[in-house]
Amino acid sequence: MDQRTDVRNIAIIAHVDHGKTTLVDQLLRQSGIFRANEAVAERVMDSNDLERERGITILSKNTAVMYNDVKVNIVDTPGHADFGGEVERILMMVDGVLLLVDAFEGCMPQTRFVLKKALGLGKKPLVVINKVDRPGARPAEVVDEVLDLFIELGADEDQLEFPVVYASGKGGYATVDPGEEGTDMKPLLDAILREIPAPKGDLTGPAQVLFSNIDYDDYVGRIGIGRVERGEVHNGQNVVLCHRDGTTKNVKITKLYQFEGLHRVEVEEARLGDIVAVSGIADLNIGETACAPECVEPLPFVQIDEPTVSMMF
Ligand code: GDP
């Protein structure tokens, strides 16, 4: 079993308004500052400002920040209950979840569904008590509420030992000690690197990419977003796309991307554990696997048709 110590993949779970956008924005800005390479740092920050100017949503579905030579992929989760396994599929791309909770408001029912799924899939949680600068913030009580919620949702013993980071996304700081003033977001990034498991698997076996999300772009059209589950994929590689109905199709990966800041950047290759985007495959669908031609092994498609809305509250 190989391990990618230079990658972490997390999903962020947050109730609307609890500060997800502000927090991720701060991580992006500060990871640019922490970076040794000034030129790259400037580029990340410039593009961020540009994005802001254009009025585009700051937090896209996929974001990546570099910290201490580790790429942290941050995947957004739908903030609502779903049908058909959308949440499960997104969670399959990650090894841990960051649960963001407002230090004043506490846990909100709308995040229960996604959290329950994450715990059920055995994902490692990292709890961020956010907006600790708010007057009336009650971080200790909110941690207790999170613990109660985890127990209620059937968290296992490991998950109940969840690490906690206290943060003010707005103030741009985080700390693991609620009594201590933070100065920057490093304690949160350190906690992600320390607590969230690095991707594990087979780095040298035949390539296998599971697509869990679809995006669109005016220039390149349909984009499949997924995780390399085995081996390596290359730009220009011929692969076999396994459709959900059991049929297969020989296709070529004409554009391969990874995420950097808020953007997709073209890359020549990606390896086990990387979250990638692929364009140029017209009829690519969610839940499909691209395989090296010498080993056509589709991964199971997660389809859950239970009536999930009743589980929200
Ligand atoms: P999202 O809906 O979770 O993405 O939340 P936003 O990041 O858009 O923030 C929602 C509101 O909370 C905005 O008015 C922010 O200015 C405010 N906010 C975000 N982070 C903090 C924080 O750390 N402290 C305080 N006091 N307010 C914050």
Coordinates of C-alpha atoms and ligand atoms in Angstrom, one line a residue:
M1 CA 0.0 0.0 0.0
D2 CA 1.4 3.4 -1.0
Q3 CA 0.7 6.6 0.7
R4 CA 0.6 10.2 -0.8
T5 CA 2.0 12.3 2.1
D6 CA 1.9 15.4 -0.2
V7 CA -1.9 15.4 -0.7
R8 CA -4.9 15.8 1.6
N9 CA -8.5 15.7 0.4
I10 CA -11.2 17.1 2.5
A11 CA -14.9 18.0 2.1
I12 CA -16.2 21.1 3.9
I13 CA -19.6 20.8 5.6
A14 CA -21.1 24.1 6.8
H15 CA -24.5 25.6 7.4
V16 CA -25.1 28.6 5.1
D17 CA -23.7 31.8 6.6
H18 CA -21.4 30.0 9.1
G19 CA -18.5 31.5 7.2
K20 CA -17.3 28.9 4.7
T21 CA -16.6 31.4 1.9
T22 CA -14.7 33.7 4.2
L23 CA -12.6 31.0 5.8
V24 CA -11.6 29.3 2.5
D25 CA -10.8 32.8 1.1
Q26 CA -8.5 33.3 4.0
L27 CA -6.8 29.9 3.5
L28 CA -6.2 30.8 -0.1
R29 CA -4.7 34.2 0.7
Q30 CA -2.6 33.0 3.5
S31 CA -1.3 29.8 1.9
G32 CA -0.1 32.2 -0.9
I33 CA 1.8 34.2 1.7
F34 CA 3.2 31.1 3.4
R35 CA 4.5 29.8 0.1
A36 CA 8.2 30.2 -0.5
N37 CA 7.7 31.0 -4.2
E38 CA 6.7 34.7 -4.2
A39 CA 5.8 34.7 -7.9
V40 CA 3.2 32.0 -7.5
A41 CA 1.9 33.6 -4.3
E42 CA 1.2 36.8 -6.2
R43 CA -0.5 34.9 -9.0
V44 CA -2.8 33.1 -6.6
M45 CA -3.8 36.3 -4.9
D46 CA -4.2 38.3 -8.1
S47 CA -6.5 35.8 -9.6
N48 CA -8.4 35.7 -6.3
D49 CA -8.9 39.5 -6.5
L50 CA -9.9 39.2 -10.1
E51 CA -12.5 36.6 -9.2
R52 CA -13.8 39.0 -6.6
E53 CA -14.0 41.8 -9.1
R54 CA -16.0 39.8 -11.5
G55 CA -18.4 39.0 -8.8
I56 CA -18.1 35.3 -9.3
T57 CA -18.7 33.1 -6.3
I58 CA -15.4 33.0 -4.4
L59 CA -15.7 29.4 -3.4
S60 CA -16.0 27.1 -6.3
K61 CA -16.9 23.5 -5.9
N62 CA -13.2 22.6 -5.9
T63 CA -10.4 24.6 -4.3
A64 CA -6.9 23.7 -3.5
V65 CA -4.4 25.3 -1.3
M66 CA -0.7 24.5 -0.9
Y67 CA 0.8 24.4 2.5
N68 CA 4.2 23.0 3.5
D69 CA 4.5 21.4 0.1
V70 CA 1.2 19.5 0.6
K71 CA -1.7 20.1 -1.7
V72 CA -5.0 20.4 0.3
N73 CA -8.0 19.8 -2.0
I74 CA -11.1 21.2 -0.5
V75 CA -14.4 19.9 -2.0
D76 CA -17.7 21.7 -1.3
T77 CA -20.6 19.5 -0.2
P78 CA -24.2 20.3 -1.2
G79 CA -25.8 22.1 1.7
H80 CA -29.0 20.1 1.6
A81 CA -30.4 16.6 1.6
D82 CA -30.2 14.9 -1.7
F83 CA -31.6 12.0 -3.7
G84 CA -29.5 9.4 -5.5
G85 CA -26.3 9.5 -3.6
E86 CA -24.8 12.9 -4.6
V87 CA -23.4 13.5 -1.2
E88 CA -22.0 10.0 -0.9
R89 CA -20.2 10.4 -4.3
I90 CA -18.7 13.7 -3.3
L91 CA -17.6 12.2 0.0
M92 CA -15.9 9.3 -1.8
M93 CA -13.3 11.8 -3.2
V94 CA -12.1 12.7 0.3
D95 CA -10.5 11.2 3.3
G96 CA -11.8 13.6 5.9
V97 CA -14.3 16.3 6.5
L98 CA -14.1 19.8 8.0
L99 CA -17.2 20.6 9.9
L100 CA -17.5 24.3 10.3
V101 CA -19.8 25.6 13.0
D102 CA -20.6 29.1 14.0
A103 CA -19.4 29.7 17.6
F104 CA -22.5 31.7 18.4
E105 CA -25.3 29.8 16.6
G106 CA -24.1 26.3 17.2
C107 CA -25.1 23.2 15.2
M108 CA -27.9 23.7 12.6
P109 CA -30.2 20.9 11.4
Q110 CA -29.4 21.4 7.7
T111 CA -25.9 20.0 8.0
R112 CA -27.0 16.9 9.9
F113 CA -27.7 14.9 6.7
V114 CA -24.3 15.5 5.1
L115 CA -22.6 15.0 8.5
K116 CA -24.4 11.7 9.1
K117 CA -23.3 10.4 5.7
A118 CA -19.7 11.5 6.3
L119 CA -19.6 9.7 9.7
G120 CA -21.4 6.7 8.3
L121 CA -18.7 6.4 5.6
G122 CA -16.0 6.5 8.3
K123 CA -14.6 9.8 7.3
K124 CA -12.3 11.5 9.8
P125 CA -13.9 14.7 11.1
L126 CA -12.1 17.9 12.0
V127 CA -14.3 20.4 13.8
V128 CA -13.8 24.1 13.3
I129 CA -15.6 26.4 15.7
N130 CA -15.7 29.5 13.6
K131 CA -16.5 33.2 14.2
V132 CA -15.0 33.0 17.7
D133 CA -14.7 36.8 17.5
R134 CA -18.4 37.3 17.6
P135 CA -19.8 38.9 20.7
G136 CA -21.6 36.2 22.7
A137 CA -19.6 33.4 21.0
R138 CA -19.8 30.3 23.2
P139 CA -17.2 28.0 21.8
A140 CA -17.1 25.5 24.7
E141 CA -20.8 24.9 24.6
V142 CA -20.8 24.6 20.9
V143 CA -18.1 21.8 21.1
D144 CA -20.4 20.0 23.6
E145 CA -23.3 20.4 21.1
V146 CA -21.2 18.9 18.3
L147 CA -20.2 16.0 20.6
D148 CA -23.9 15.3 21.4
L149 CA -24.7 15.5 17.7
F150 CA -21.9 13.1 16.8
I151 CA -23.2 10.6 19.4
E152 CA -26.8 10.9 18.1
L153 CA -25.6 10.4 14.5
G154 CA -23.8 7.2 15.5
A155 CA -20.2 8.4 15.3
D156 CA -17.6 5.7 16.1
E157 CA -15.1 6.0 19.0
D158 CA -12.4 7.4 16.8
Q159 CA -14.7 10.1 15.4
L160 CA -15.9 11.1 18.9
E161 CA -12.3 12.0 19.7
F162 CA -12.6 14.7 17.0
P163 CA -9.9 17.4 17.0
V164 CA -11.2 21.0 17.4
V165 CA -9.8 24.2 15.9
Y166 CA -11.2 27.6 16.9
A167 CA -11.2 30.2 14.1
S168 CA -12.2 33.5 12.9
G169 CA -12.3 33.4 9.2
K170 CA -13.0 37.1 9.1
G171 CA -10.1 37.9 11.5
G172 CA -7.9 35.5 9.5
Y173 CA -6.7 33.5 12.5
A174 CA -7.1 30.0 14.1
T175 CA -6.0 28.4 17.3
V176 CA -6.2 25.0 18.9
D177 CA -6.4 26.5 22.3
P178 CA -9.6 28.5 22.8
G179 CA -7.9 30.7 25.5
E180 CA -5.2 31.8 23.1
E181 CA -5.2 34.6 20.5
G182 CA -4.5 33.3 17.0
T183 CA -2.4 35.3 14.6
D184 CA -2.9 33.4 11.3
M185 CA -4.6 30.3 9.8
K186 CA -1.5 28.1 10.2
P187 CA -3.0 26.1 13.2
L188 CA -6.0 25.1 11.0
L189 CA -3.7 24.1 8.1
D190 CA -1.4 22.2 10.5
A191 CA -4.4 20.4 11.9
I192 CA -5.6 19.4 8.4
L193 CA -2.1 17.9 7.6
R194 CA -1.9 16.2 11.0
E195 CA -5.4 14.8 11.4
I196 CA -6.7 14.1 7.9
P197 CA -5.4 10.8 6.5
A198 CA -3.2 11.0 3.4
P199 CA -4.5 9.1 0.4
K200 CA -3.5 5.4 0.4
G201 CA -3.6 2.8 -2.4
D202 CA -1.6 1.4 -5.3
L203 CA 0.6 4.0 -7.1
T204 CA 2.0 1.7 -9.7
G205 CA -1.0 -0.4 -10.8
P206 CA -3.1 0.3 -13.9
A207 CA -4.8 3.7 -13.9
Q208 CA -8.3 4.0 -12.5
V209 CA -10.2 7.3 -12.1
L210 CA -13.6 7.5 -10.6
F211 CA -15.7 10.5 -11.6
S212 CA -17.9 11.9 -8.9
N213 CA -19.0 15.2 -10.2
I214 CA -19.6 17.0 -13.5
D215 CA -18.9 20.6 -14.2
Y216 CA -19.3 22.8 -17.3
D217 CA -17.1 25.4 -18.9
D218 CA -17.9 27.8 -21.8
Y219 CA -14.7 27.0 -23.5
V220 CA -14.1 23.3 -22.9
G221 CA -17.6 22.1 -22.3
R222 CA -18.3 19.1 -20.1
I223 CA -15.8 18.4 -17.4
G224 CA -15.6 15.3 -15.2
I225 CA -14.2 15.7 -11.7
G226 CA -13.0 12.7 -9.9
R227 CA -10.2 11.1 -8.0
V228 CA -7.4 8.9 -9.2
E229 CA -8.0 5.7 -7.3
R230 CA -5.1 3.7 -8.7
G231 CA -1.9 4.4 -10.6
E232 CA -1.2 7.4 -12.8
V233 CA -3.1 9.1 -15.6
H234 CA -1.5 11.2 -18.3
N235 CA -2.6 13.9 -20.6
G236 CA -3.3 12.3 -24.0
Q237 CA -3.7 8.8 -22.5
N238 CA -6.1 6.4 -24.1
V239 CA -8.5 5.0 -21.5
V240 CA -11.6 2.8 -21.4
L241 CA -14.6 4.6 -20.0
C242 CA -16.9 2.3 -18.2
H243 CA -20.5 3.5 -18.4
R244 CA -23.0 2.7 -15.7
D245 CA -25.0 0.4 -18.0
G246 CA -22.0 -1.9 -18.3
T247 CA -21.0 -0.7 -21.8
T248 CA -17.5 0.6 -22.4
K249 CA -16.0 3.1 -24.8
N250 CA -12.4 3.8 -25.8
V251 CA -11.7 7.5 -25.3
K252 CA -8.7 9.8 -25.0
I253 CA -8.0 12.2 -22.2
T254 CA -7.4 15.3 -24.2
K255 CA -7.1 17.7 -21.3
L256 CA -6.2 16.8 -17.7
Y257 CA -6.3 19.3 -14.9
Q258 CA -5.7 19.7 -11.2
F259 CA -6.9 22.5 -9.0
E260 CA -4.8 25.3 -7.8
G261 CA -6.4 28.0 -5.7
L262 CA -9.8 28.6 -7.4
H263 CA -8.7 27.5 -10.8
R264 CA -8.2 24.5 -12.9
V265 CA -4.7 24.2 -14.3
E266 CA -3.6 21.8 -17.0
V267 CA -1.2 19.1 -15.9
E268 CA 0.7 16.4 -17.7
E269 CA -0.1 13.7 -15.2
A270 CA -1.9 12.9 -11.9
R271 CA -1.4 10.1 -9.5
L272 CA -3.2 8.0 -6.9
G273 CA -5.1 10.3 -4.5
D274 CA -5.1 13.4 -6.8
I275 CA -8.4 15.1 -7.5
V276 CA -8.5 15.7 -11.2
A277 CA -10.7 17.3 -13.9
V278 CA -10.9 15.9 -17.4
S279 CA -12.4 17.4 -20.5
G280 CA -12.8 16.2 -24.0
I281 CA -14.9 13.1 -23.1
A282 CA -18.3 14.1 -24.4
D283 CA -20.5 11.5 -22.8
L284 CA -18.8 11.2 -19.5
N285 CA -21.3 10.8 -16.6
I286 CA -21.2 10.9 -12.8
G287 CA -20.3 7.6 -11.3
E288 CA -18.3 6.3 -14.3
T289 CA -14.7 4.9 -14.1
A290 CA -11.9 5.5 -16.6
C291 CA -9.5 2.6 -16.7
A292 CA -6.2 1.8 -18.3
P293 CA -7.0 -0.4 -21.4
E294 CA -5.0 -3.3 -19.9
C295 CA -7.2 -3.5 -16.8
V296 CA -10.8 -2.6 -17.2
E297 CA -12.3 -2.6 -13.7
P298 CA -15.1 -0.2 -13.1
L299 CA -15.7 0.9 -9.5
P300 CA -19.2 0.4 -8.1
F301 CA -21.7 3.2 -8.7
V302 CA -23.2 4.6 -5.6
Q303 CA -26.9 4.9 -6.1
I304 CA -29.0 5.5 -3.1
D305 CA -32.7 6.0 -3.6
E306 CA -34.0 6.0 -0.1
P307 CA -36.3 8.9 0.9
T308 CA -33.7 11.0 2.6
V309 CA -35.5 14.2 3.3
S310 CA -37.2 12.7 6.4
M311 CA -33.8 12.1 7.9
M312 CA -32.9 15.7 7.9
F313 CA -34.5 16.7 11.2
Ligands
GDP1 P1 -21.0 31.0 4.0 O1 -22.4 31.2 3.6 O2 -20.8 29.9 4.9 O3 -20.1 30.9 2.8 O4 -20.6 32.3 4.8 P2 -19.8 33.7 4.5 O5 -18.4 33.4 4.5 O6 -20.4 34.3 3.3 O7 -20.1 34.5 5.7 C1 -21.4 34.8 6.1 C2 -21.4 36.1 7.0 O8 -20.7 35.9 8.2 C3 -20.8 37.3 6.3 O9 -21.5 38.4 6.7 C4 -19.4 37.3 6.9 O10 -18.8 38.6 6.9 C5 -19.6 36.8 8.3 N1 -18.4 36.1 8.8 C6 -17.7 35.2 8.2 N2 -16.7 34.8 9.0 C7 -16.8 35.5 10.1 C8 -16.0 35.5 11.3 O11 -15.1 34.8 11.5 N3 -16.5 36.3 12.3 C9 -17.6 37.1 12.2 N4 -17.9 37.9 13.2 N5 -18.3 37.1 11.1 C10 -17.9 36.3 10.0

